Short mmCIF file of C-alpha atoms in Angstrom, two decimals:
data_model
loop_
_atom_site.label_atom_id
_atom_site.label_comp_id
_atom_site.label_asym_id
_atom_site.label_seq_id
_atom_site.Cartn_x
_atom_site.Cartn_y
_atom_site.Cartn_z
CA UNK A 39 33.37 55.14 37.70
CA UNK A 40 32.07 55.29 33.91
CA UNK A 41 30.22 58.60 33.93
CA UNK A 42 26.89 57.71 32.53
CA UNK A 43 26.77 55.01 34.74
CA UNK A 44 27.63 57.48 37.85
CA UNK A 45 24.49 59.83 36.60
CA UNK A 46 22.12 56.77 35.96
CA UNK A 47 22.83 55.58 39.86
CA UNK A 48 22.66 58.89 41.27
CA UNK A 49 19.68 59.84 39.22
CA UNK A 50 17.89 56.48 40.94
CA UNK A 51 18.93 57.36 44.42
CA UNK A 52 17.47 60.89 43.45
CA UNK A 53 14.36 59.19 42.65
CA UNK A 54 14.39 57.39 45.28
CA UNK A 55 14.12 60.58 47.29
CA UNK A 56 11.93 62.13 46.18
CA UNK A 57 9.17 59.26 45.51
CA UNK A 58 9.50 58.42 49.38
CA UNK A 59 10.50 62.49 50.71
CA UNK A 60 7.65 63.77 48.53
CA UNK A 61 4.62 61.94 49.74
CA UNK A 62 5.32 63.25 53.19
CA UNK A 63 3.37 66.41 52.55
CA UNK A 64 0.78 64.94 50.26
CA UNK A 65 0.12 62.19 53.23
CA UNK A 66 -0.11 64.71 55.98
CA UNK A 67 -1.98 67.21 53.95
CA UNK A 68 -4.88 64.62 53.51
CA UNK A 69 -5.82 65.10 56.65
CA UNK A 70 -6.10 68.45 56.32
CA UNK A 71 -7.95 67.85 53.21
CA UNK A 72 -10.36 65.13 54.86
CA UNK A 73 -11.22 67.25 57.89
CA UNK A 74 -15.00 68.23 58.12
CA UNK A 75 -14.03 71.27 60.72
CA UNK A 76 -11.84 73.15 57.95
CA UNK A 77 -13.92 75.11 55.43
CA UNK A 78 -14.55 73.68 52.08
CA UNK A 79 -12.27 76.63 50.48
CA UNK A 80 -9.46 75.91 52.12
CA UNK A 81 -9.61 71.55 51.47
CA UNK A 82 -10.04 72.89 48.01
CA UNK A 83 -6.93 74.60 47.85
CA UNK A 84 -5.24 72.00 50.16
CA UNK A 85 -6.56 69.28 47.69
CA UNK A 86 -4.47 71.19 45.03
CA UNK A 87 -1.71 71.96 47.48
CA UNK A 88 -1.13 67.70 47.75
CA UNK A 89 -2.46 66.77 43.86
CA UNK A 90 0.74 69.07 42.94
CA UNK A 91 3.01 67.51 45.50
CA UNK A 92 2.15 63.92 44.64
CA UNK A 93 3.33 64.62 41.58
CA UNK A 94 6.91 64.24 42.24
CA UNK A 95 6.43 60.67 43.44
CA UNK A 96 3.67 59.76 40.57
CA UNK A 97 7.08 60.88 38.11
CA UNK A 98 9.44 58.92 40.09
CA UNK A 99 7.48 55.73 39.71
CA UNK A 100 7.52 56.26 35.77
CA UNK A 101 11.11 57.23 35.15
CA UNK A 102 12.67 54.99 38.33
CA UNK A 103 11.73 51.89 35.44
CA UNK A 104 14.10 52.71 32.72
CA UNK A 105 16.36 53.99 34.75
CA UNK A 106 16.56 51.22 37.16
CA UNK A 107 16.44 48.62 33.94
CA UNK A 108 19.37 50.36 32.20
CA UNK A 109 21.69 50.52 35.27
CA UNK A 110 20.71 46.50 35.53
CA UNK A 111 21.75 47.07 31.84
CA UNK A 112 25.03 48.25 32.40
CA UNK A 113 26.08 45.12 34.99
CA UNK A 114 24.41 42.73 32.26
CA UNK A 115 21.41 41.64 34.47
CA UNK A 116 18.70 42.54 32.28
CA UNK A 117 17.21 40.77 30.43
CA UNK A 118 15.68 44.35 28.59
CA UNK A 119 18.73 45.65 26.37
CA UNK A 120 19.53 47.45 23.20
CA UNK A 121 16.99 48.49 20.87
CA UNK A 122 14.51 47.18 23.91
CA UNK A 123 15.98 49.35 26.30
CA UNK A 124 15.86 52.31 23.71
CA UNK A 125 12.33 51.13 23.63
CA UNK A 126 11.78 51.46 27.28
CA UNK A 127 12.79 54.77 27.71
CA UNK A 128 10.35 56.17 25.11
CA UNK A 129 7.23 54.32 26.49
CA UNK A 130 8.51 55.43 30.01
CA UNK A 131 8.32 59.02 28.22
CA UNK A 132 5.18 58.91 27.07
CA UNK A 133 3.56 57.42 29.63
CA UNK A 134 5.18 60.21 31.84
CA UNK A 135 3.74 62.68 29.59
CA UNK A 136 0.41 60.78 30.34
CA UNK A 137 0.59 60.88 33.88
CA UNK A 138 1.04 64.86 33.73
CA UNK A 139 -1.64 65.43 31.28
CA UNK A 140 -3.72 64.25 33.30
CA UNK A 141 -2.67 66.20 36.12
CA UNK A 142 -2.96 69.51 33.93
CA UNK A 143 -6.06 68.58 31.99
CA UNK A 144 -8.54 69.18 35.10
CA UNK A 145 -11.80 69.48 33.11
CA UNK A 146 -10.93 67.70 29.59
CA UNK A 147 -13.48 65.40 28.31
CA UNK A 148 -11.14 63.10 26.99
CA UNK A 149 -9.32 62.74 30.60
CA UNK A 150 -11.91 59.52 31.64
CA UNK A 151 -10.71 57.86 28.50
CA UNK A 152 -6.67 58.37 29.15
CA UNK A 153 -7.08 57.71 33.21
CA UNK A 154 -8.39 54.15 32.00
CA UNK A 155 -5.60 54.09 29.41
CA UNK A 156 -3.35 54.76 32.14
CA UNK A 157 -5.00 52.71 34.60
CA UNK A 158 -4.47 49.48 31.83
CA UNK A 159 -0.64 50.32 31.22
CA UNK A 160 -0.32 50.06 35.57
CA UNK A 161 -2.07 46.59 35.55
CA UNK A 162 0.56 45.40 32.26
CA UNK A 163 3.52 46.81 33.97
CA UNK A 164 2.74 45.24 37.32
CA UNK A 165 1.66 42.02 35.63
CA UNK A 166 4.89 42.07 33.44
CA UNK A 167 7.13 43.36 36.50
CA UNK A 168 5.75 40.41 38.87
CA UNK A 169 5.84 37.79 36.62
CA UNK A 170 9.15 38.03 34.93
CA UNK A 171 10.22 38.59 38.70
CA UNK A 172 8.59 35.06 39.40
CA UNK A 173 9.92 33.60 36.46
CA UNK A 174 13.46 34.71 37.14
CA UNK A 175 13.35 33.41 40.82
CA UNK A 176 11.87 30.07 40.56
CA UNK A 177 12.22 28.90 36.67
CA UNK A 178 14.96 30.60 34.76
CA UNK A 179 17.01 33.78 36.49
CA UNK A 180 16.35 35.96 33.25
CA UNK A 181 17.34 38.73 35.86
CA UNK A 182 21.48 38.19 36.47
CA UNK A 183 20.89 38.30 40.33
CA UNK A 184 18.13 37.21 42.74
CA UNK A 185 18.22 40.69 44.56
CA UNK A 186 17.30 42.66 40.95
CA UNK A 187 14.66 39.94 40.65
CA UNK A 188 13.06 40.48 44.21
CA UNK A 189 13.57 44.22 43.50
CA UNK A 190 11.58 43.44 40.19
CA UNK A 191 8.65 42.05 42.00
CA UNK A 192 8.94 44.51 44.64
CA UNK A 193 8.07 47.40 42.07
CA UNK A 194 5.69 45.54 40.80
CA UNK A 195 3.85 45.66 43.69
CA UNK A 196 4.64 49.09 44.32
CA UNK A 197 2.70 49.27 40.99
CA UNK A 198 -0.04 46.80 42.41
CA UNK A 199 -0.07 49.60 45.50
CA UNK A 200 -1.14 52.50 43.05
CA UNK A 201 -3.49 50.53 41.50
CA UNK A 202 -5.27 49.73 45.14
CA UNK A 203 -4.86 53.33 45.77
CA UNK A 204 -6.72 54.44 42.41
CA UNK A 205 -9.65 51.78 43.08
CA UNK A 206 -9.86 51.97 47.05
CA UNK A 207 -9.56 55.92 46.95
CA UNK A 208 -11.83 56.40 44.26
CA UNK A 209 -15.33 56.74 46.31
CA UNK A 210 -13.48 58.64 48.58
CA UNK A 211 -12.36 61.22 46.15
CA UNK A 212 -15.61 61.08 43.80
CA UNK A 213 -17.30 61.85 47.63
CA UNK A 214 -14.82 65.01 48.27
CA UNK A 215 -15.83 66.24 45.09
CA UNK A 216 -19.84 66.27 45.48
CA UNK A 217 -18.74 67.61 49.31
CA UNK A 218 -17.09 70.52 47.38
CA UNK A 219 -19.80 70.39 44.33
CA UNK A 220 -22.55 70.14 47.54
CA UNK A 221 -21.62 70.98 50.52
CA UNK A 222 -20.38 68.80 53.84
CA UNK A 223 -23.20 66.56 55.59
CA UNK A 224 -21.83 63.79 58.19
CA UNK A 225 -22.93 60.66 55.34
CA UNK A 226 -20.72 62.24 52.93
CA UNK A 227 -17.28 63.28 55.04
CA UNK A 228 -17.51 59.49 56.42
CA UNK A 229 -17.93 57.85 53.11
CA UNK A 230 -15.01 60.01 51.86
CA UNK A 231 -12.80 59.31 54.89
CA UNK A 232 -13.57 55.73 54.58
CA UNK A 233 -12.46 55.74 51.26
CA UNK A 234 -9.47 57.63 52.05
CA UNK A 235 -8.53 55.54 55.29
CA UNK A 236 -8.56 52.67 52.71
CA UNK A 237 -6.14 54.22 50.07
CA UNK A 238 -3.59 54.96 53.00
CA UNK A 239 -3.30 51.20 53.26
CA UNK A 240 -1.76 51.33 49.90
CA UNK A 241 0.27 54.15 50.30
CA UNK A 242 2.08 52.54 53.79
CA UNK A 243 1.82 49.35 51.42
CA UNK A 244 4.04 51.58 48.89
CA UNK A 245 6.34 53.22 51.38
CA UNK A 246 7.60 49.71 53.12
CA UNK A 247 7.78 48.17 49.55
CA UNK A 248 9.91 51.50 48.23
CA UNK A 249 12.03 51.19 51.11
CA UNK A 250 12.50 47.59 50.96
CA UNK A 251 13.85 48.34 47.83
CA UNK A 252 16.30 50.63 48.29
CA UNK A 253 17.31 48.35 51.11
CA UNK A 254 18.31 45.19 48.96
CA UNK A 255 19.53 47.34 46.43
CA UNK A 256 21.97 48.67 49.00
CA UNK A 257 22.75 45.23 50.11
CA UNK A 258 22.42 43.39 46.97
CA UNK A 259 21.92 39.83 48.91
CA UNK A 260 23.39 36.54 47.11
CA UNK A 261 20.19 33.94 47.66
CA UNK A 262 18.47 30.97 45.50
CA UNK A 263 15.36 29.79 46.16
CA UNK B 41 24.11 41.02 56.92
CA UNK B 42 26.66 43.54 56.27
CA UNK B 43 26.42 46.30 59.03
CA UNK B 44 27.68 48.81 56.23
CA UNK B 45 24.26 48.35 54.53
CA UNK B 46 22.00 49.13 57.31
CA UNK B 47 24.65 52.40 57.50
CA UNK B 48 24.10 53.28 53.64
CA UNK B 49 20.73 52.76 53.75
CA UNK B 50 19.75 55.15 56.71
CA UNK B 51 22.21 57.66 55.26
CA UNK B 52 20.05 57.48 51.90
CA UNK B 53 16.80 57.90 54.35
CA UNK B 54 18.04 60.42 56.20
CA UNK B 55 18.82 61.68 52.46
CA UNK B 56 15.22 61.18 51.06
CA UNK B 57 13.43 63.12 54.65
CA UNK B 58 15.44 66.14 53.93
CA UNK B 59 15.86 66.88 50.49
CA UNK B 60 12.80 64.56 49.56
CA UNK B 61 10.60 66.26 52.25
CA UNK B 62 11.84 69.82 51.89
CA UNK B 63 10.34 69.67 48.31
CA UNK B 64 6.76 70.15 50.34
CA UNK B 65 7.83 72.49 52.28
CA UNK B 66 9.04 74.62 49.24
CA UNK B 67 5.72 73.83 47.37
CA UNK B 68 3.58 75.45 50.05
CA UNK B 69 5.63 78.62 50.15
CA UNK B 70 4.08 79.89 47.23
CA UNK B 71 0.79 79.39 48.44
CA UNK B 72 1.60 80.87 51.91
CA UNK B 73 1.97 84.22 50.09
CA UNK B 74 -1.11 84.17 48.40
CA UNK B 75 -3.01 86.90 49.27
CA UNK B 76 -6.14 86.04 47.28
CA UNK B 77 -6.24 83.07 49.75
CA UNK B 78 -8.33 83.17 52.98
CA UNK B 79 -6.17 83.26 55.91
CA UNK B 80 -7.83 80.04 57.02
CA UNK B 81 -6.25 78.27 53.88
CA UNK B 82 -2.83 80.28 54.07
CA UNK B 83 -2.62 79.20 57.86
CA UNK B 84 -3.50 75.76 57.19
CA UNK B 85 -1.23 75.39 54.48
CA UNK B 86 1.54 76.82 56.98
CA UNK B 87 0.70 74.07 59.37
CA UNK B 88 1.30 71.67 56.69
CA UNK B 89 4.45 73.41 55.94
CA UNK B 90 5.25 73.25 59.51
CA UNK B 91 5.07 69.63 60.09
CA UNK B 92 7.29 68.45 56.92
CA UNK B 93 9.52 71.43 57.91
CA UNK B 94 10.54 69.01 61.03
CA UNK B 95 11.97 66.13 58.85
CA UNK B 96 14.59 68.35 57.60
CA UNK B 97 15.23 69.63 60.75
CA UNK B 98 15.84 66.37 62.65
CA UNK B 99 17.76 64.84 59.94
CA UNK B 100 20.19 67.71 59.39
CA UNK B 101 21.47 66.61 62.85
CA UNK B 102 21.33 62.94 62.47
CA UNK B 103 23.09 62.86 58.64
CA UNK B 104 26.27 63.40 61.04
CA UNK B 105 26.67 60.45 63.28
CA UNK B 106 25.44 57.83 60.79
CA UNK B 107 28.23 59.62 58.05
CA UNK B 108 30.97 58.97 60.38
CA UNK B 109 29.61 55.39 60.94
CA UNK B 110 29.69 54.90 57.44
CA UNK B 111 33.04 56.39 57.19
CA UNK B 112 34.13 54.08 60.18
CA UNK B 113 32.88 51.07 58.12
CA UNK B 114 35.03 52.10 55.27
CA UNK B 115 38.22 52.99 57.63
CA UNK B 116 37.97 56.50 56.37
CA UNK B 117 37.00 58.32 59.95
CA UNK B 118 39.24 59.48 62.60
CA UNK B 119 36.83 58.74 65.03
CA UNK B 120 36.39 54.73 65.64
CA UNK B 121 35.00 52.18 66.96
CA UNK B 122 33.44 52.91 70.62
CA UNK B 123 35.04 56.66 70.23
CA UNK B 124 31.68 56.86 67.51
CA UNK B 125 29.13 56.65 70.51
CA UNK B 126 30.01 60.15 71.77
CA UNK B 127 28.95 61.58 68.52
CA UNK B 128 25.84 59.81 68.84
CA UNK B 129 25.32 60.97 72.37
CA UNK B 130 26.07 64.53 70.80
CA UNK B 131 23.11 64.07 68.69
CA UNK B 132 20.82 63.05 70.52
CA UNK B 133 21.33 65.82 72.81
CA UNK B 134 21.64 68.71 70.12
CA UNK B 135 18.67 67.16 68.70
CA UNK B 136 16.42 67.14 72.25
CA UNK B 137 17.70 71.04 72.64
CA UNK B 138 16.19 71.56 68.93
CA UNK B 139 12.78 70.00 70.08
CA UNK B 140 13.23 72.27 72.79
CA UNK B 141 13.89 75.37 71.11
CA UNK B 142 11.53 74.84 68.81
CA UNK B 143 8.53 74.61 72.34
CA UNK B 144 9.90 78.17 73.25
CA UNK B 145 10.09 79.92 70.17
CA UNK B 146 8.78 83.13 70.12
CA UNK B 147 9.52 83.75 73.62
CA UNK B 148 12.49 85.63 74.84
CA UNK B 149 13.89 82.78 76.26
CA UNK B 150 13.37 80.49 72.81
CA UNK B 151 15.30 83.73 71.22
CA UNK B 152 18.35 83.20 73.28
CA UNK B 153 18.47 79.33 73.23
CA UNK B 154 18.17 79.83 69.14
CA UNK B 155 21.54 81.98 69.37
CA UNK B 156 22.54 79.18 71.18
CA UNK B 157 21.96 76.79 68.36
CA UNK B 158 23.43 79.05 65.70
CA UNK B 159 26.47 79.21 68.24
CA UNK B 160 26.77 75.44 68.07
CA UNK B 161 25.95 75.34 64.50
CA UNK B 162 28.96 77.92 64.23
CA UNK B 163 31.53 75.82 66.15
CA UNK B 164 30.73 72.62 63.95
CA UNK B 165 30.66 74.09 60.75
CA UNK B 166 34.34 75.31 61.54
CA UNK B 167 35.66 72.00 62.93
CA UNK B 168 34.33 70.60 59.79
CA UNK B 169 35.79 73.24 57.61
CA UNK B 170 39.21 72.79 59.09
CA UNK B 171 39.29 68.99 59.41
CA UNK B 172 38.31 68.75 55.49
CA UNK B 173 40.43 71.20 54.63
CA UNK B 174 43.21 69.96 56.60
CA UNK B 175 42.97 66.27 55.55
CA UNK B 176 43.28 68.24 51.78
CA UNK B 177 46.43 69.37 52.70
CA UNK B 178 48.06 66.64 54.96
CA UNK B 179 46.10 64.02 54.45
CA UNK B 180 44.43 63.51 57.76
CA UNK B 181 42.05 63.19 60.15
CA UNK B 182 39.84 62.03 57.00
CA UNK B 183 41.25 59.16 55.21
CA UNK B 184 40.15 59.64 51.49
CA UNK B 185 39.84 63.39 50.09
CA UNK B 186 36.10 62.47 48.86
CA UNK B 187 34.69 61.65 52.54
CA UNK B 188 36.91 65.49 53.32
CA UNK B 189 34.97 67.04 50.34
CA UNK B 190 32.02 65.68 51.77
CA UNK B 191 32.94 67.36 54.91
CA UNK B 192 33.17 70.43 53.97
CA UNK B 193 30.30 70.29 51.61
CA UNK B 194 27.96 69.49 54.90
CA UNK B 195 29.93 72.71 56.32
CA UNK B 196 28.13 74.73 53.34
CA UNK B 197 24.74 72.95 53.97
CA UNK B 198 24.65 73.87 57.68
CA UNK B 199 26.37 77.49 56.72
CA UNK B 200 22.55 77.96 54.31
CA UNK B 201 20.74 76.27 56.93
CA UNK B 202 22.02 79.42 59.50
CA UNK B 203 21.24 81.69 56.60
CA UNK B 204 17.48 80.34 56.42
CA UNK B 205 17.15 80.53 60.34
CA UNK B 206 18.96 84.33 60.25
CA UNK B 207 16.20 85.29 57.19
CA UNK B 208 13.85 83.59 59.11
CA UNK B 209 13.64 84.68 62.46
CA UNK B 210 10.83 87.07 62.24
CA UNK B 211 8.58 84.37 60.39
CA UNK B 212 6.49 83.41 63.72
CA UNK B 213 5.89 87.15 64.38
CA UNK B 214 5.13 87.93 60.85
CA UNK B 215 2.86 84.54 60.43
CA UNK B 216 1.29 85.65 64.16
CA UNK B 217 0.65 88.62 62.93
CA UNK B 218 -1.53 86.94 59.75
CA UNK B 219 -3.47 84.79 62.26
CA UNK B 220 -3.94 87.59 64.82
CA UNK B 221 -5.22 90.35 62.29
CA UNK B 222 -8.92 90.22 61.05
CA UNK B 223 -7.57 91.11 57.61
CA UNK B 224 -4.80 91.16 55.97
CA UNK B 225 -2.46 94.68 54.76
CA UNK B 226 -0.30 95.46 52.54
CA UNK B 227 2.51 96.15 54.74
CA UNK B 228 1.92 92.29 56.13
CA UNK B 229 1.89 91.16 52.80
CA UNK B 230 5.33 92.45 51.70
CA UNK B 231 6.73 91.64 55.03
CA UNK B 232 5.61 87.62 54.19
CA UNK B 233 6.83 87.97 50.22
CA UNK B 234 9.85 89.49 50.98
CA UNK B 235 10.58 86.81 53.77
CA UNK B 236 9.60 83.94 51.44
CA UNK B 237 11.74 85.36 48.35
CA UNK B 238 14.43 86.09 50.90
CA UNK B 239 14.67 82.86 52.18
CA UNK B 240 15.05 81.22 48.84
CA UNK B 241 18.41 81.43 47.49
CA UNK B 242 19.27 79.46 50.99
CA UNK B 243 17.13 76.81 50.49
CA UNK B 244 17.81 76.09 46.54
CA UNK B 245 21.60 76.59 47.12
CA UNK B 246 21.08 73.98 50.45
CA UNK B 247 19.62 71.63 47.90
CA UNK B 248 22.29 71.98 45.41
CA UNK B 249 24.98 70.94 48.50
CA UNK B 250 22.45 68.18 49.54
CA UNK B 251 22.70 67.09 45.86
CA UNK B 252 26.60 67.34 45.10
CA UNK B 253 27.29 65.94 48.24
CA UNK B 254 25.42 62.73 47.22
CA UNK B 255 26.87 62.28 43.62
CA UNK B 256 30.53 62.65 45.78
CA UNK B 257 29.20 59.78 48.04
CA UNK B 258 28.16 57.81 45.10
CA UNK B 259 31.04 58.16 42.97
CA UNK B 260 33.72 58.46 45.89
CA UNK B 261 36.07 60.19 43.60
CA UNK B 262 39.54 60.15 43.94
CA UNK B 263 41.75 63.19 43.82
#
């Protein structure tokens, strides 16, 4: 086996790992984080604890993209090659340095503006991802195999699935803040674990959808529609 | 449906709750030996670590039996066929002693079934050891010297694995300890450093077998 090719597929089963491995503790530590009978120091620090650990899958999601494209690349099933692909990896770079700027810049004014920014390039990747997907099943298979295409629209909506969690979770999380900012009254612990029960639909959205995946990567079925 | 795919892809799940997981549980180490931390937050973040500690633990046993089905599938395994149900049975019961180690730890009794588990842990890691490095020399019981490599690769993993439960073993007496006292000491303190920096090198090098063992399953090289 060519080497790159070797480190490209091992690097997206590593991925892999960790996006799915990773959220374990950030999942289980929200309730931790969303329980009224722990004091506020310690759902603080737990907060931090799971922000830090999330942000192993929040970099798989970015790099698993050009990584995934150029192994689909290598077989000739993408459609995204060359100078394109060349192109991919450096967006995927920046947007990963995005991602963890925002993780590190807690208090910078200009964070509102790049969250939106980053917020915009989710709702064009997932738009691109699930319509090309689309496009390649039913109209012209731009994608050399129906599996890569389904796998396509599957990470799209893995995309779509952070999105829901960003939008569903965000009264929730504005709510844990004024909790810390205010203090804990029953209103404000149930609006936040409202919002939170919410994201978590997303993020069991994302772990079938990541697993389904890996599953028809693994099997790579031969299909038409 | 291929079989072998259902096979691969548990073996990559099993894959993603250990080495995946375990990156939680190494997070939260550095906060458990915070000392500027209340022990309310240290303890909860232990509990935390606690819970996605268990991933690791299960799937360390399970990795085996769904390997040798994937070896089956691939005609590389000595054992076959219905001989692979007795390694599942194996499992499941080393696996169901685990959960019940785990409900008598810190007891006297828990102490002596967790020799017991080293003991077992022992005996495998040196059929493993001798089957891989048998099949190097004469070519069998494995059929392909990657899936033998493998082999003895898992051999290392479970050898750190004994070395985090050896460095490890006074953890719930020095964590009981924490939650006991009104206030932390110093002494307690460099007990639960030296523990957590102790521990390391096992876990990092337990990793690094995780993660070779994978790029030889992926790239099934032949030599």
């Amino acid at each position: 086996m060519d080497f790159w090719y070797s480190l490209l597929v091992f690097s997206h089963v590593l991925l892999f790992v960790y996006w799915l491995g990773g959220d374990l503790g950030v999942f289980y530590g929200s309730f931790t984080r969303n329980n009224p009978k722990v004091d506020l120091k310690t759902r603080a620090t737990i907060a931090k604890v799971c922000a830090d650990i999330d942000m192993a899958p929040r970099t798989t999601l970015v790099l698993i993209a050009p990584i995934g494209f150029s192994i689909a690349a290598y077989h000739g099933w993408s459609p995204i090659t060359g100078s394109w692909l060349v192109l991919l990896w450096i967006f995927s770079a920046a947007w990963l340095f995005l991602v963890w700027w925002q993780h590190l810049a807690h208090n910078s004014p200009k964070k509102a503006f790049w969250t939106r920014i980053d917020l915009y390039i989710r709702w064009v990747a997932m738009a691109s991802l699930v319509l090309s997907a689309l496009y390649s099943l039913f109209v012209m298979p731009i994608y050399g195999q129906s599996w890569l295409a389904l796998k396509v629209l599957i990470y799209g909506g893995c995309i779509a699935c952070g999105i829901g969690i960003r939008i569903a979770g965000k009264p929730g999380f504005m709510m844990f803040q004024e909790i810390l900012r205010e203090g804990s009254t029953p209103e404000r612990e149930k609006a936040m674990n409202d919002g939170a029960r919410n994201a978590r639909r997303f993020v069991k959205g994302i772990w079938v959808l990541v697993a389904l995946a890996a599953f028809i990567g693994i099997w790579k079925p031969d299909f038409t529609l | 449906m291929e079989w072998q795919a259902v096979w691969i892809f548990l073996h990559v799940m099993l894959l993603v709750y250990w080495l995946g997981a375990d990156i939680g549980v190494f997070y939260c180490s550095f906060h458990i030996r915070r000392a500027d931390y209340s022990k309310e937050t240290r303890l909860a973040v232990l509990k935390i670590s606690g819970f996605i500690n268990q991933f690791p633990l299960a799937v360390g046993i399970f990795i085996l039996p769904v390997g040798l089905q994937l070896a089956d599938g691939l005609g590389l395994s000595p054992i076959r066929d219905e001989w692979l149900l007795i390694p599942w049975v194996l499992a499941v019961a080393w696996f169901l002693f685990n959960l019940h180690v785990a409900k008598k730890r810190g007891s006297p009794a828990g102490q002596r079934l967790a020799r017991i588990d080293i003991g077992i842990r022992v005996a495998l890691i040196l059929v493993l050891v001798v089957s891989a490095i048998w099949t190097f020399v004469a070519g069998e019981p494995w059929g392909a010297n990657w899936i033998a490599l493998k082999v003895l690769i898992f051999a290392y993993v479970l050898t750190c694995g004994i070395g985090i439960r050896v460095t490890y073993r006074n953890a719930g007496a020095v964590f009981g300890k924490l939650a006991a006292l009104p206030a932390t000491t110093p002494e307690l303190e460099a007990e639960i450093t030296r523990l957590t920096k102790a521990v390391k090198p096992w876990v990092l090098t337990l990793w690094a077998g995780l993660v070779v063992m994978a790029a030889v399953g992926i790239t099934q090289p032949s030599f």
